[in-house]
Amino acid sequence: MAVKKERITKETSIRMSVDRGLEPSTIDTGVGFLNHMLDLLAFHGHFVFDIKVEGDLDVDDHHTTEDVGILLGQSIAELNEDKSKIQRYGTAYVPMDETLARSVVDISGRPCLHFEAVFSSQKVGTFDVELVKEFFYAVAINSRITAHLDLIRGGNTHHEIEALFKAFAQSLRIALSDSNVNRIPSSKGVIEE
Ligand SMILES: [Mn+2]
């Protein structure tokens, strides 16, 4: 069942639908590079996104990027995956040519982001590279997922960011995939919602 959300503030108006699946996504944030990264995230994470944003891009890309992260995190949290069926942990290393990124996630119910990436430049096209951390922070906190993202080897900045998004997507897909064990993957017997 798709999670549908709307969020309207003085900075952004966002309409978003998030589902699991392999169908193509429809993404229009008004920020080309962010569209590209969200498309990768959906594709490699086995998500279907329908996202439409009207943001204050005359200021910069900050509010749009952060608010999409907030709503995406909330939506992922509300997908209501059956916790007794999921792997819970996911690890992925993803190379993008000369660059290498790693993402390790825990569907823990305990929001936490460790983000370590020294990017080779501050802009990709018109996109502020510092917004990558803001995006992942918003997703992790609002989805209540623990995520450790590391850029292990850098090079081209577009590649660096793309590798991080693909690694995060892969790790999330693994963590949400079927464990084939009908048991909550916690010795405590419960994963906080
Ligand atoms: Mn690319």
PDB file of N, CA, C and O in Angstrom, residues 80-144:
ATOM      1  N   ASN A  80       5.011   0.457   6.954  1.00  0.00           N
ATOM      2  CA  ASN A  80       4.477  -0.631   7.767  1.00  0.00           C
ATOM      3  C   ASN A  80       4.922  -2.007   7.307  1.00  0.00           C
ATOM      4  O   ASN A  80       4.117  -2.916   7.171  1.00  0.00           O
ATOM      5  N   GLU A  81       6.217  -2.114   7.062  1.00  0.00           N
ATOM      6  CA  GLU A  81       6.753  -3.435   6.752  1.00  0.00           C
ATOM      7  C   GLU A  81       6.530  -4.322   7.975  1.00  0.00           C
ATOM      8  O   GLU A  81       6.667  -3.871   9.111  1.00  0.00           O
ATOM      9  N   ASP A  82       6.187  -5.563   7.724  1.00  0.00           N
ATOM     10  CA  ASP A  82       6.010  -6.516   8.816  1.00  0.00           C
ATOM     11  C   ASP A  82       7.390  -6.815   9.417  1.00  0.00           C
ATOM     12  O   ASP A  82       8.223  -7.472   8.794  1.00  0.00           O
ATOM     13  N   LYS A  83       7.615  -6.311  10.646  1.00  0.00           N
ATOM     14  CA  LYS A  83       8.948  -6.396  11.249  1.00  0.00           C
ATOM     15  C   LYS A  83       9.379  -7.843  11.525  1.00  0.00           C
ATOM     16  O   LYS A  83      10.569  -8.112  11.715  1.00  0.00           O
ATOM     17  N   SER A  84       8.424  -8.768  11.543  1.00  0.00           N
ATOM     18  CA  SER A  84       8.812 -10.161  11.775  1.00  0.00           C
ATOM     19  C   SER A  84       9.316 -10.824  10.502  1.00  0.00           C
ATOM     20  O   SER A  84       9.749 -11.968  10.518  1.00  0.00           O
ATOM     21  N   LYS A  85       9.277 -10.080   9.395  1.00  0.00           N
ATOM     22  CA  LYS A  85       9.673 -10.675   8.108  1.00  0.00           C
ATOM     23  C   LYS A  85      10.959 -10.063   7.528  1.00  0.00           C
ATOM     24  O   LYS A  85      11.489 -10.558   6.549  1.00  0.00           O
ATOM     25  N   ILE A  86      11.416  -8.954   8.111  1.00  0.00           N
ATOM     26  CA  ILE A  86      12.531  -8.234   7.473  1.00  0.00           C
ATOM     27  C   ILE A  86      13.891  -8.710   7.980  1.00  0.00           C
ATOM     28  O   ILE A  86      14.014  -9.257   9.075  1.00  0.00           O
ATOM     29  N   GLN A  87      14.929  -8.458   7.143  1.00  0.00           N
ATOM     30  CA  GLN A  87      16.304  -8.773   7.530  1.00  0.00           C
ATOM     31  C   GLN A  87      16.792  -7.871   8.665  1.00  0.00           C
ATOM     32  O   GLN A  87      17.640  -8.248   9.437  1.00  0.00           O
ATOM     33  N   ARG A  88      16.306  -6.649   8.692  1.00  0.00           N
ATOM     34  CA  ARG A  88      16.650  -5.589   9.650  1.00  0.00           C
ATOM     35  C   ARG A  88      17.965  -4.886   9.311  1.00  0.00           C
ATOM     36  O   ARG A  88      18.018  -3.673   9.277  1.00  0.00           O
ATOM     37  N   TYR A  89      19.065  -5.615   9.107  1.00  0.00           N
ATOM     38  CA  TYR A  89      20.346  -4.988   8.794  1.00  0.00           C
ATOM     39  C   TYR A  89      20.633  -5.068   7.300  1.00  0.00           C
ATOM     40  O   TYR A  89      20.304  -6.067   6.648  1.00  0.00           O
ATOM     41  N   GLY A  90      21.278  -4.037   6.782  1.00  0.00           N
ATOM     42  CA  GLY A  90      21.684  -4.071   5.386  1.00  0.00           C
ATOM     43  C   GLY A  90      23.013  -3.355   5.213  1.00  0.00           C
ATOM     44  O   GLY A  90      23.215  -2.277   5.779  1.00  0.00           O
ATOM     45  N   THR A  91      23.917  -3.971   4.474  1.00  0.00           N
ATOM     46  CA  THR A  91      25.229  -3.379   4.194  1.00  0.00           C
ATOM     47  C   THR A  91      25.456  -3.391   2.699  1.00  0.00           C
ATOM     48  O   THR A  91      25.209  -4.404   2.046  1.00  0.00           O
ATOM     49  N   ALA A  92      25.920  -2.279   2.156  1.00  0.00           N
ATOM     50  CA  ALA A  92      26.222  -2.247   0.727  1.00  0.00           C
ATOM     51  C   ALA A  92      27.436  -1.372   0.463  1.00  0.00           C
ATOM     52  O   ALA A  92      27.541  -0.262   0.992  1.00  0.00           O
ATOM     53  N   TYR A  93      28.341  -1.913  -0.320  1.00  0.00           N
ATOM     54  CA  TYR A  93      29.441  -1.136  -0.886  1.00  0.00           C
ATOM     55  C   TYR A  93      29.090  -0.909  -2.345  1.00  0.00           C
ATOM     56  O   TYR A  93      28.741  -1.863  -3.050  1.00  0.00           O
ATOM     57  N   VAL A  94      29.164   0.333  -2.795  1.00  0.00           N
ATOM     58  CA  VAL A  94      28.874   0.604  -4.202  1.00  0.00           C
ATOM     59  C   VAL A  94      29.995   1.449  -4.809  1.00  0.00           C
ATOM     60  O   VAL A  94      30.301   2.540  -4.330  1.00  0.00           O
ATOM     61  N   PRO A  95      30.628   0.921  -5.850  1.00  0.00           N
ATOM     62  CA  PRO A  95      31.604   1.726  -6.580  1.00  0.00           C
ATOM     63  C   PRO A  95      30.906   2.502  -7.678  1.00  0.00           C
ATOM     64  O   PRO A  95      29.880   2.073  -8.198  1.00  0.00           O
ATOM     65  N   MET A  96      31.407   3.651  -7.989  1.00  0.00           N
ATOM     66  CA  MET A  96      30.959   4.370  -9.180  1.00  0.00           C
ATOM     67  C   MET A  96      32.252   4.800  -9.849  1.00  0.00           C
ATOM     68  O   MET A  96      32.875   5.794  -9.438  1.00  0.00           O
ATOM     69  N   ASP A  97      32.661   3.990 -10.791  1.00  0.00           N
ATOM     70  CA  ASP A  97      33.975   4.171 -11.411  1.00  0.00           C
ATOM     71  C   ASP A  97      35.068   4.258 -10.339  1.00  0.00           C
ATOM     72  O   ASP A  97      35.258   3.334  -9.596  1.00  0.00           O
ATOM     73  N   GLU A  98      35.722   5.425 -10.210  1.00  0.00           N
ATOM     74  CA  GLU A  98      36.870   5.536  -9.290  1.00  0.00           C
ATOM     75  C   GLU A  98      36.462   5.712  -7.829  1.00  0.00           C
ATOM     76  O   GLU A  98      37.290   5.589  -6.931  1.00  0.00           O
ATOM     77  N   THR A  99      35.151   5.995  -7.579  1.00  0.00           N
ATOM     78  CA  THR A  99      34.731   6.272  -6.205  1.00  0.00           C
ATOM     79  C   THR A  99      34.145   5.026  -5.553  1.00  0.00           C
ATOM     80  O   THR A  99      33.718   4.087  -6.235  1.00  0.00           O
ATOM     81  N   LEU A 100      34.135   5.035  -4.223  1.00  0.00           N
ATOM     82  CA  LEU A 100      33.584   3.896  -3.481  1.00  0.00           C
ATOM     83  C   LEU A 100      32.852   4.411  -2.240  1.00  0.00           C
ATOM     84  O   LEU A 100      33.407   5.197  -1.468  1.00  0.00           O
ATOM     85  N   ALA A 101      31.604   3.980  -2.075  1.00  0.00           N
ATOM     86  CA  ALA A 101      30.808   4.395  -0.920  1.00  0.00           C
ATOM     87  C   ALA A 101      30.283   3.168  -0.191  1.00  0.00           C
ATOM     88  O   ALA A 101      30.094   2.102  -0.782  1.00  0.00           O
ATOM     89  N   ARG A 102      30.055   3.350   1.106  1.00  0.00           N
ATOM     90  CA  ARG A 102      29.509   2.260   1.921  1.00  0.00           C
ATOM     91  C   ARG A 102      28.318   2.779   2.717  1.00  0.00           C
ATOM     92  O   ARG A 102      28.353   3.895   3.247  1.00  0.00           O
ATOM     93  N   SER A 103      27.281   1.979   2.790  1.00  0.00           N
ATOM     94  CA  SER A 103      26.132   2.301   3.635  1.00  0.00           C
ATOM     95  C   SER A 103      25.781   1.085   4.479  1.00  0.00           C
ATOM     96  O   SER A 103      25.674  -0.030   3.959  1.00  0.00           O
ATOM     97  N   VAL A 104      25.635   1.298   5.763  1.00  0.00           N
ATOM     98  CA  VAL A 104      25.211   0.240   6.677  1.00  0.00           C
ATOM     99  C   VAL A 104      23.981   0.755   7.419  1.00  0.00           C
ATOM    100  O   VAL A 104      24.051   1.823   8.042  1.00  0.00           O
ATOM    101  N   VAL A 105      22.872   0.048   7.302  1.00  0.00           N
ATOM    102  CA  VAL A 105      21.649   0.521   7.952  1.00  0.00           C
ATOM    103  C   VAL A 105      21.063  -0.542   8.881  1.00  0.00           C
ATOM    104  O   VAL A 105      21.296  -1.741   8.708  1.00  0.00           O
ATOM    105  N   ASP A 106      20.328  -0.047   9.854  1.00  0.00           N
ATOM    106  CA  ASP A 106      19.601  -0.894  10.806  1.00  0.00           C
ATOM    107  C   ASP A 106      18.197  -0.314  10.912  1.00  0.00           C
ATOM    108  O   ASP A 106      18.028   0.860  11.258  1.00  0.00           O
ATOM    109  N   ILE A 107      17.211  -1.125  10.564  1.00  0.00           N
ATOM    110  CA  ILE A 107      15.810  -0.683  10.736  1.00  0.00           C
ATOM    111  C   ILE A 107      15.502  -0.836  12.218  1.00  0.00           C
ATOM    112  O   ILE A 107      14.897  -1.812  12.663  1.00  0.00           O
ATOM    113  N   SER A 108      15.996   0.102  12.991  1.00  0.00           N
ATOM    114  CA  SER A 108      16.096  -0.055  14.442  1.00  0.00           C
ATOM    115  C   SER A 108      14.976   0.615  15.202  1.00  0.00           C
ATOM    116  O   SER A 108      14.747   0.308  16.371  1.00  0.00           O
ATOM    117  N   GLY A 109      14.306   1.593  14.582  1.00  0.00           N
ATOM    118  CA  GLY A 109      13.402   2.438  15.351  1.00  0.00           C
ATOM    119  C   GLY A 109      14.167   3.480  16.154  1.00  0.00           C
ATOM    120  O   GLY A 109      13.570   4.249  16.899  1.00  0.00           O
ATOM    121  N   ARG A 110      15.489   3.492  16.006  1.00  0.00           N
ATOM    122  CA  ARG A 110      16.321   4.463  16.724  1.00  0.00           C
ATOM    123  C   ARG A 110      17.054   5.339  15.701  1.00  0.00           C
ATOM    124  O   ARG A 110      18.024   4.911  15.074  1.00  0.00           O
ATOM    125  N   PRO A 111      16.567   6.542  15.498  1.00  0.00           N
ATOM    126  CA  PRO A 111      17.131   7.393  14.459  1.00  0.00           C
ATOM    127  C   PRO A 111      18.563   7.817  14.756  1.00  0.00           C
ATOM    128  O   PRO A 111      18.858   8.296  15.856  1.00  0.00           O
ATOM    129  N   CYS A 112      19.440   7.604  13.774  1.00  0.00           N
ATOM    130  CA  CYS A 112      20.842   7.990  13.951  1.00  0.00           C
ATOM    131  C   CYS A 112      21.490   8.073  12.575  1.00  0.00           C
ATOM    132  O   CYS A 112      21.266   7.208  11.733  1.00  0.00           O
ATOM    133  N   LEU A 113      22.252   9.108  12.342  1.00  0.00           N
ATOM    134  CA  LEU A 113      23.036   9.181  11.104  1.00  0.00           C
ATOM    135  C   LEU A 113      24.481   9.457  11.429  1.00  0.00           C
ATOM    136  O   LEU A 113      24.800  10.405  12.144  1.00  0.00           O
ATOM    137  N   HIS A 114      25.357   8.590  10.933  1.00  0.00           N
ATOM    138  CA  HIS A 114      26.782   8.900  10.905  1.00  0.00           C
ATOM    139  C   HIS A 114      27.125   9.135   9.439  1.00  0.00           C
ATOM    140  O   HIS A 114      26.874   8.267   8.606  1.00  0.00           O
ATOM    141  N   PHE A 115      27.647  10.279   9.134  1.00  0.00           N
ATOM    142  CA  PHE A 115      27.896  10.638   7.732  1.00  0.00           C
ATOM    143  C   PHE A 115      29.320  11.153   7.618  1.00  0.00           C
ATOM    144  O   PHE A 115      29.680  12.155   8.225  1.00  0.00           O
ATOM    145  N   GLU A 116      30.135  10.437   6.878  1.00  0.00           N
ATOM    146  CA  GLU A 116      31.517  10.866   6.722  1.00  0.00           C
ATOM    147  C   GLU A 116      31.877  10.879   5.238  1.00  0.00           C
ATOM    148  O   GLU A 116      32.040   9.830   4.626  1.00  0.00           O
ATOM    149  N   ALA A 117      31.909  12.065   4.690  1.00  0.00           N
ATOM    150  CA  ALA A 117      32.226  12.205   3.266  1.00  0.00           C
ATOM    151  C   ALA A 117      32.902  13.547   3.046  1.00  0.00           C
ATOM    152  O   ALA A 117      32.374  14.577   3.437  1.00  0.00           O
ATOM    153  N   VAL A 118      34.074  13.489   2.481  1.00  0.00           N
ATOM    154  CA  VAL A 118      34.758  14.713   2.070  1.00  0.00           C
ATOM    155  C   VAL A 118      34.641  14.775   0.550  1.00  0.00           C
ATOM    156  O   VAL A 118      35.270  13.996  -0.164  1.00  0.00           O
ATOM    157  N   PHE A 119      33.772  15.660   0.087  1.00  0.00           N
ATOM    158  CA  PHE A 119      33.511  15.726  -1.347  1.00  0.00           C
ATOM    159  C   PHE A 119      34.588  16.559  -2.057  1.00  0.00           C
ATOM    160  O   PHE A 119      35.164  17.473  -1.474  1.00  0.00           O
ATOM    161  N   SER A 120      34.818  16.235  -3.319  1.00  0.00           N
ATOM    162  CA  SER A 120      35.905  16.868  -4.066  1.00  0.00           C
ATOM    163  C   SER A 120      35.586  18.290  -4.506  1.00  0.00           C
ATOM    164  O   SER A 120      36.493  19.061  -4.799  1.00  0.00           O
ATOM    165  N   SER A 121      34.297  18.632  -4.573  1.00  0.00           N
ATOM    166  CA  SER A 121      33.935  20.015  -4.867  1.00  0.00           C
ATOM    167  C   SER A 121      32.655  20.356  -4.125  1.00  0.00           C
ATOM    168  O   SER A 121      31.986  19.475  -3.583  1.00  0.00           O
ATOM    169  N   GLN A 122      32.318  21.637  -4.073  1.00  0.00           N
ATOM    170  CA  GLN A 122      31.176  22.097  -3.279  1.00  0.00           C
ATOM    171  C   GLN A 122      29.892  22.177  -4.078  1.00  0.00           C
ATOM    172  O   GLN A 122      28.820  22.364  -3.516  1.00  0.00           O
ATOM    173  N   LYS A 123      29.993  22.039  -5.389  1.00  0.00           N
ATOM    174  CA  LYS A 123      28.813  22.118  -6.252  1.00  0.00           C
ATOM    175  C   LYS A 123      28.848  21.002  -7.288  1.00  0.00           C
ATOM    176  O   LYS A 123      29.914  20.644  -7.798  1.00  0.00           O
ATOM    177  N   VAL A 124      27.657  20.468  -7.592  1.00  0.00           N
ATOM    178  CA  VAL A 124      27.497  19.651  -8.791  1.00  0.00           C
ATOM    179  C   VAL A 124      26.475  20.382  -9.639  1.00  0.00           C
ATOM    180  O   VAL A 124      25.305  20.488  -9.249  1.00  0.00           O
ATOM    181  N   GLY A 125      26.910  20.933 -10.737  1.00  0.00           N
ATOM    182  CA  GLY A 125      26.029  21.834 -11.483  1.00  0.00           C
ATOM    183  C   GLY A 125      25.694  23.007 -10.579  1.00  0.00           C
ATOM    184  O   GLY A 125      26.577  23.681 -10.051  1.00  0.00           O
ATOM    185  N   THR A 126      24.394  23.195 -10.319  1.00  0.00           N
ATOM    186  CA  THR A 126      23.982  24.275  -9.418  1.00  0.00           C
ATOM    187  C   THR A 126      23.678  23.746  -8.015  1.00  0.00           C
ATOM    188  O   THR A 126      23.281  24.507  -7.142  1.00  0.00           O
ATOM    189  N   PHE A 127      23.846  22.445  -7.820  1.00  0.00           N
ATOM    190  CA  PHE A 127      23.444  21.818  -6.554  1.00  0.00           C
ATOM    191  C   PHE A 127      24.543  21.951  -5.499  1.00  0.00           C
ATOM    192  O   PHE A 127      25.710  21.624  -5.752  1.00  0.00           O
ATOM    193  N   ASP A 128      24.149  22.429  -4.315  1.00  0.00           N
ATOM    194  CA  ASP A 128      25.094  22.556  -3.199  1.00  0.00           C
ATOM    195  C   ASP A 128      25.360  21.188  -2.593  1.00  0.00           C
ATOM    196  O   ASP A 128      24.456  20.566  -2.029  1.00  0.00           O
ATOM    197  N   VAL A 129      26.600  20.752  -2.646  1.00  0.00           N
ATOM    198  CA  VAL A 129      26.966  19.408  -2.208  1.00  0.00           C
ATOM    199  C   VAL A 129      26.727  19.212  -0.704  1.00  0.00           C
ATOM    200  O   VAL A 129      26.434  18.102  -0.251  1.00  0.00           O
ATOM    201  N   GLU A 130      26.791  20.290   0.074  1.00  0.00           N
ATOM    202  CA  GLU A 130      26.562  20.162   1.522  1.00  0.00           C
ATOM    203  C   GLU A 130      25.124  19.712   1.828  1.00  0.00           C
ATOM    204  O   GLU A 130      24.840  19.265   2.936  1.00  0.00           O
ATOM    205  N   LEU A 131      24.232  19.811   0.843  1.00  0.00           N
ATOM    206  CA  LEU A 131      22.841  19.398   1.058  1.00  0.00           C
ATOM    207  C   LEU A 131      22.683  17.879   1.094  1.00  0.00           C
ATOM    208  O   LEU A 131      21.658  17.378   1.568  1.00  0.00           O
ATOM    209  N   VAL A 132      23.681  17.162   0.622  1.00  0.00           N
ATOM    210  CA  VAL A 132      23.604  15.692   0.642  1.00  0.00           C
ATOM    211  C   VAL A 132      23.471  15.197   2.077  1.00  0.00           C
ATOM    212  O   VAL A 132      22.629  14.357   2.387  1.00  0.00           O
ATOM    213  N   LYS A 133      24.280  15.747   2.963  1.00  0.00           N
ATOM    214  CA  LYS A 133      24.195  15.350   4.377  1.00  0.00           C
ATOM    215  C   LYS A 133      22.845  15.760   4.973  1.00  0.00           C
ATOM    216  O   LYS A 133      22.232  14.992   5.731  1.00  0.00           O
ATOM    217  N   GLU A 134      22.380  16.948   4.632  1.00  0.00           N
ATOM    218  CA  GLU A 134      21.073  17.412   5.138  1.00  0.00           C
ATOM    219  C   GLU A 134      19.971  16.447   4.723  1.00  0.00           C
ATOM    220  O   GLU A 134      19.066  16.129   5.500  1.00  0.00           O
ATOM    221  N   PHE A 135      20.039  15.996   3.482  1.00  0.00           N
ATOM    222  CA  PHE A 135      19.030  15.073   2.970  1.00  0.00           C
ATOM    223  C   PHE A 135      19.042  13.764   3.760  1.00  0.00           C
ATOM    224  O   PHE A 135      18.001  13.311   4.255  1.00  0.00           O
ATOM    225  N   PHE A 136      20.220  13.161   3.888  1.00  0.00           N
ATOM    226  CA  PHE A 136      20.292  11.868   4.570  1.00  0.00           C
ATOM    227  C   PHE A 136      19.942  11.995   6.052  1.00  0.00           C
ATOM    228  O   PHE A 136      19.352  11.080   6.634  1.00  0.00           O
ATOM    229  N   TYR A 137      20.305  13.133   6.656  1.00  0.00           N
ATOM    230  CA  TYR A 137      19.945  13.360   8.052  1.00  0.00           C
ATOM    231  C   TYR A 137      18.417  13.383   8.206  1.00  0.00           C
ATOM    232  O   TYR A 137      17.850  12.726   9.080  1.00  0.00           O
ATOM    233  N   ALA A 138      17.753  14.106   7.313  1.00  0.00           N
ATOM    234  CA  ALA A 138      16.287  14.206   7.373  1.00  0.00           C
ATOM    235  C   ALA A 138      15.647  12.829   7.165  1.00  0.00           C
ATOM    236  O   ALA A 138      14.685  12.474   7.858  1.00  0.00           O
ATOM    237  N   VAL A 139      16.175  12.053   6.236  1.00  0.00           N
ATOM    238  CA  VAL A 139      15.617  10.716   5.974  1.00  0.00           C
ATOM    239  C   VAL A 139      15.809   9.808   7.194  1.00  0.00           C
ATOM    240  O   VAL A 139      14.865   9.156   7.646  1.00  0.00           O
ATOM    241  N   ALA A 140      17.028   9.778   7.733  1.00  0.00           N
ATOM    242  CA  ALA A 140      17.329   8.859   8.845  1.00  0.00           C
ATOM    243  C   ALA A 140      16.502   9.210  10.083  1.00  0.00           C
ATOM    244  O   ALA A 140      15.907   8.331  10.712  1.00  0.00           O
ATOM    245  N   ILE A 141      16.441  10.487  10.416  1.00  0.00           N
ATOM    246  CA  ILE A 141      15.731  10.903  11.629  1.00  0.00           C
ATOM    247  C   ILE A 141      14.236  10.623  11.499  1.00  0.00           C
ATOM    248  O   ILE A 141      13.601  10.108  12.419  1.00  0.00           O
ATOM    249  N   ASN A 142      13.681  10.934  10.339  1.00  0.00           N
ATOM    250  CA  ASN A 142      12.234  10.810  10.170  1.00  0.00           C
ATOM    251  C   ASN A 142      11.774   9.383   9.889  1.00  0.00           C
ATOM    252  O   ASN A 142      10.598   9.059  10.079  1.00  0.00           O
ATOM    253  N   SER A 143      12.687   8.534   9.417  1.00  0.00           N
ATOM    254  CA  SER A 143      12.322   7.123   9.214  1.00  0.00           C
ATOM    255  C   SER A 143      12.680   6.289  10.450  1.00  0.00           C
ATOM    256  O   SER A 143      12.331   5.123  10.521  1.00  0.00           O
ATOM    257  N   ARG A 144      13.394   6.910  11.392  1.00  0.00           N
ATOM    258  CA  ARG A 144      13.867   6.248  12.607  1.00  0.00           C
ATOM    259  C   ARG A 144      14.729   5.021  12.253  1.00  0.00           C
ATOM    260  O   ARG A 144      14.580   3.934  12.802  1.00  0.00           O
TER     261      ARG A 144
END
